[in-house]
Amino acid sequence: IDDLTISGLTMGELPAVTDLTIQVSGGYDFLNWSAIEGADSYNIYSSGTPYGEFLLLGNSAVNHWTLPLSGGTGFYQVTAQN
């Protein structure tokens, strides 16, 4: 076989980000996590409650994100994208 093209293939989901850490300093939240193999970017979500609706804050090509403190309690989720 010289060339092989596969169309319509759905790849499996990427592993979850399980080691999200948050540091607060100088009026900012600094989010960090380990890189996920195969991820092209990461979506960062926030919610005011741990079981509420999480809204997309943005997308990062690297495994960290910085945002200003919101003045209240915040909960974050990060998902790997490919």
PDB file of C-alpha atoms in Angstrom:
ATOM      1  CA  ILE A   1       0.000   0.000   0.000  1.00  0.00           C
ATOM      2  CA  ASP A   2       1.443   3.336  -1.060  1.00  0.00           C
ATOM      3  CA  ASP A   3      -1.337   5.655   0.167  1.00  0.00           C
ATOM      4  CA  LEU A   4      -4.259   5.074   2.496  1.00  0.00           C
ATOM      5  CA  THR A   5      -7.104   7.510   3.102  1.00  0.00           C
ATOM      6  CA  ILE A   6      -9.798   6.923   5.716  1.00  0.00           C
ATOM      7  CA  SER A   7     -12.869   9.161   5.710  1.00  0.00           C
ATOM      8  CA  GLY A   8     -15.595   9.474   8.319  1.00  0.00           C
ATOM      9  CA  LEU A   9     -13.567   7.916  11.109  1.00  0.00           C
ATOM     10  CA  THR A  10     -14.552   9.059  14.593  1.00  0.00           C
ATOM     11  CA  MET A  11     -11.638   9.054  16.981  1.00  0.00           C
ATOM     12  CA  GLY A  12     -12.124   8.095  20.614  1.00  0.00           C
ATOM     13  CA  GLU A  13     -12.503  10.757  23.231  1.00  0.00           C
ATOM     14  CA  LEU A  14      -9.395  12.185  24.791  1.00  0.00           C
ATOM     15  CA  PRO A  15      -8.763  11.405  28.460  1.00  0.00           C
ATOM     16  CA  ALA A  16     -10.190  13.801  31.012  1.00  0.00           C
ATOM     17  CA  VAL A  17      -8.040  16.462  32.640  1.00  0.00           C
ATOM     18  CA  THR A  18      -7.806  15.123  36.195  1.00  0.00           C
ATOM     19  CA  ASP A  19      -5.070  17.202  37.795  1.00  0.00           C
ATOM     20  CA  LEU A  20      -6.325  20.790  37.440  1.00  0.00           C
ATOM     21  CA  THR A  21      -4.697  23.066  40.008  1.00  0.00           C
ATOM     22  CA  ILE A  22      -5.581  26.669  40.779  1.00  0.00           C
ATOM     23  CA  GLN A  23      -3.265  29.223  42.337  1.00  0.00           C
ATOM     24  CA  VAL A  24      -4.526  32.634  43.392  1.00  0.00           C
ATOM     25  CA  SER A  25      -2.036  35.487  43.304  1.00  0.00           C
ATOM     26  CA  GLY A  26      -2.088  39.211  42.616  1.00  0.00           C
ATOM     27  CA  GLY A  27      -5.784  39.316  41.748  1.00  0.00           C
ATOM     28  CA  TYR A  28      -5.653  36.403  39.293  1.00  0.00           C
ATOM     29  CA  ASP A  29      -6.550  32.723  39.165  1.00  0.00           C
ATOM     30  CA  PHE A  30      -3.791  30.670  37.541  1.00  0.00           C
ATOM     31  CA  LEU A  31      -5.084  27.343  36.217  1.00  0.00           C
ATOM     32  CA  ASN A  32      -2.571  24.596  35.372  1.00  0.00           C
ATOM     33  CA  TRP A  33      -2.902  20.955  34.300  1.00  0.00           C
ATOM     34  CA  SER A  34      -0.814  18.219  32.715  1.00  0.00           C
ATOM     35  CA  ALA A  35      -0.789  18.075  28.927  1.00  0.00           C
ATOM     36  CA  ILE A  36      -2.988  15.365  27.407  1.00  0.00           C
ATOM     37  CA  GLU A  37      -1.381  13.307  24.641  1.00  0.00           C
ATOM     38  CA  GLY A  38      -3.172  13.967  21.362  1.00  0.00           C
ATOM     39  CA  ALA A  39      -4.774  17.231  22.480  1.00  0.00           C
ATOM     40  CA  ASP A  40      -4.515  20.182  20.108  1.00  0.00           C
ATOM     41  CA  SER A  41      -6.092  22.590  22.607  1.00  0.00           C
ATOM     42  CA  TYR A  42      -8.131  22.812  25.806  1.00  0.00           C
ATOM     43  CA  ASN A  43     -11.540  24.339  26.519  1.00  0.00           C
ATOM     44  CA  ILE A  44     -11.819  26.099  29.876  1.00  0.00           C
ATOM     45  CA  TYR A  45     -15.222  26.325  31.592  1.00  0.00           C
ATOM     46  CA  SER A  46     -16.435  28.097  34.737  1.00  0.00           C
ATOM     47  CA  SER A  47     -19.460  27.861  37.028  1.00  0.00           C
ATOM     48  CA  GLY A  48     -20.576  29.488  40.270  1.00  0.00           C
ATOM     49  CA  THR A  49     -21.553  26.092  41.684  1.00  0.00           C
ATOM     50  CA  PRO A  50     -19.902  22.675  41.354  1.00  0.00           C
ATOM     51  CA  TYR A  51     -23.002  21.079  39.808  1.00  0.00           C
ATOM     52  CA  GLY A  52     -24.334  24.070  37.904  1.00  0.00           C
ATOM     53  CA  GLU A  53     -24.061  24.918  34.244  1.00  0.00           C
ATOM     54  CA  PHE A  54     -20.448  25.420  33.169  1.00  0.00           C
ATOM     55  CA  LEU A  55     -19.948  28.194  30.630  1.00  0.00           C
ATOM     56  CA  LEU A  56     -17.066  28.259  28.149  1.00  0.00           C
ATOM     57  CA  LEU A  57     -14.484  30.890  29.093  1.00  0.00           C
ATOM     58  CA  GLY A  58     -12.144  30.221  26.192  1.00  0.00           C
ATOM     59  CA  ASN A  59      -9.720  27.897  24.478  1.00  0.00           C
ATOM     60  CA  SER A  60      -6.001  27.495  25.087  1.00  0.00           C
ATOM     61  CA  ALA A  61      -3.346  25.848  22.931  1.00  0.00           C
ATOM     62  CA  VAL A  62      -1.233  25.315  26.074  1.00  0.00           C
ATOM     63  CA  ASN A  63      -1.908  23.616  29.402  1.00  0.00           C
ATOM     64  CA  HIS A  64      -2.507  26.721  31.511  1.00  0.00           C
ATOM     65  CA  TRP A  65      -4.923  29.668  31.704  1.00  0.00           C
ATOM     66  CA  THR A  66      -4.952  32.933  33.648  1.00  0.00           C
ATOM     67  CA  LEU A  67      -8.008  34.988  34.485  1.00  0.00           C
ATOM     68  CA  PRO A  68      -8.884  37.822  36.860  1.00  0.00           C
ATOM     69  CA  LEU A  69     -10.474  36.905  40.182  1.00  0.00           C
ATOM     70  CA  SER A  70     -14.258  37.038  39.973  1.00  0.00           C
ATOM     71  CA  GLY A  71     -14.775  38.099  43.576  1.00  0.00           C
ATOM     72  CA  GLY A  72     -16.743  34.957  44.451  1.00  0.00           C
ATOM     73  CA  THR A  73     -16.426  31.217  44.518  1.00  0.00           C
ATOM     74  CA  GLY A  74     -15.586  29.716  41.149  1.00  0.00           C
ATOM     75  CA  PHE A  75     -15.453  26.184  39.850  1.00  0.00           C
ATOM     76  CA  TYR A  76     -13.543  25.232  36.734  1.00  0.00           C
ATOM     77  CA  GLN A  77     -13.458  22.369  34.255  1.00  0.00           C
ATOM     78  CA  VAL A  78     -10.965  21.787  31.457  1.00  0.00           C
ATOM     79  CA  THR A  79     -11.509  19.468  28.495  1.00  0.00           C
ATOM     80  CA  ALA A  80      -8.930  18.357  25.946  1.00  0.00           C
ATOM     81  CA  GLN A  81      -9.760  18.941  22.258  1.00  0.00           C
ATOM     82  CA  ASN A  82      -8.357  17.467  19.059  1.00  0.00           C
TER      83      ASN A  82
END
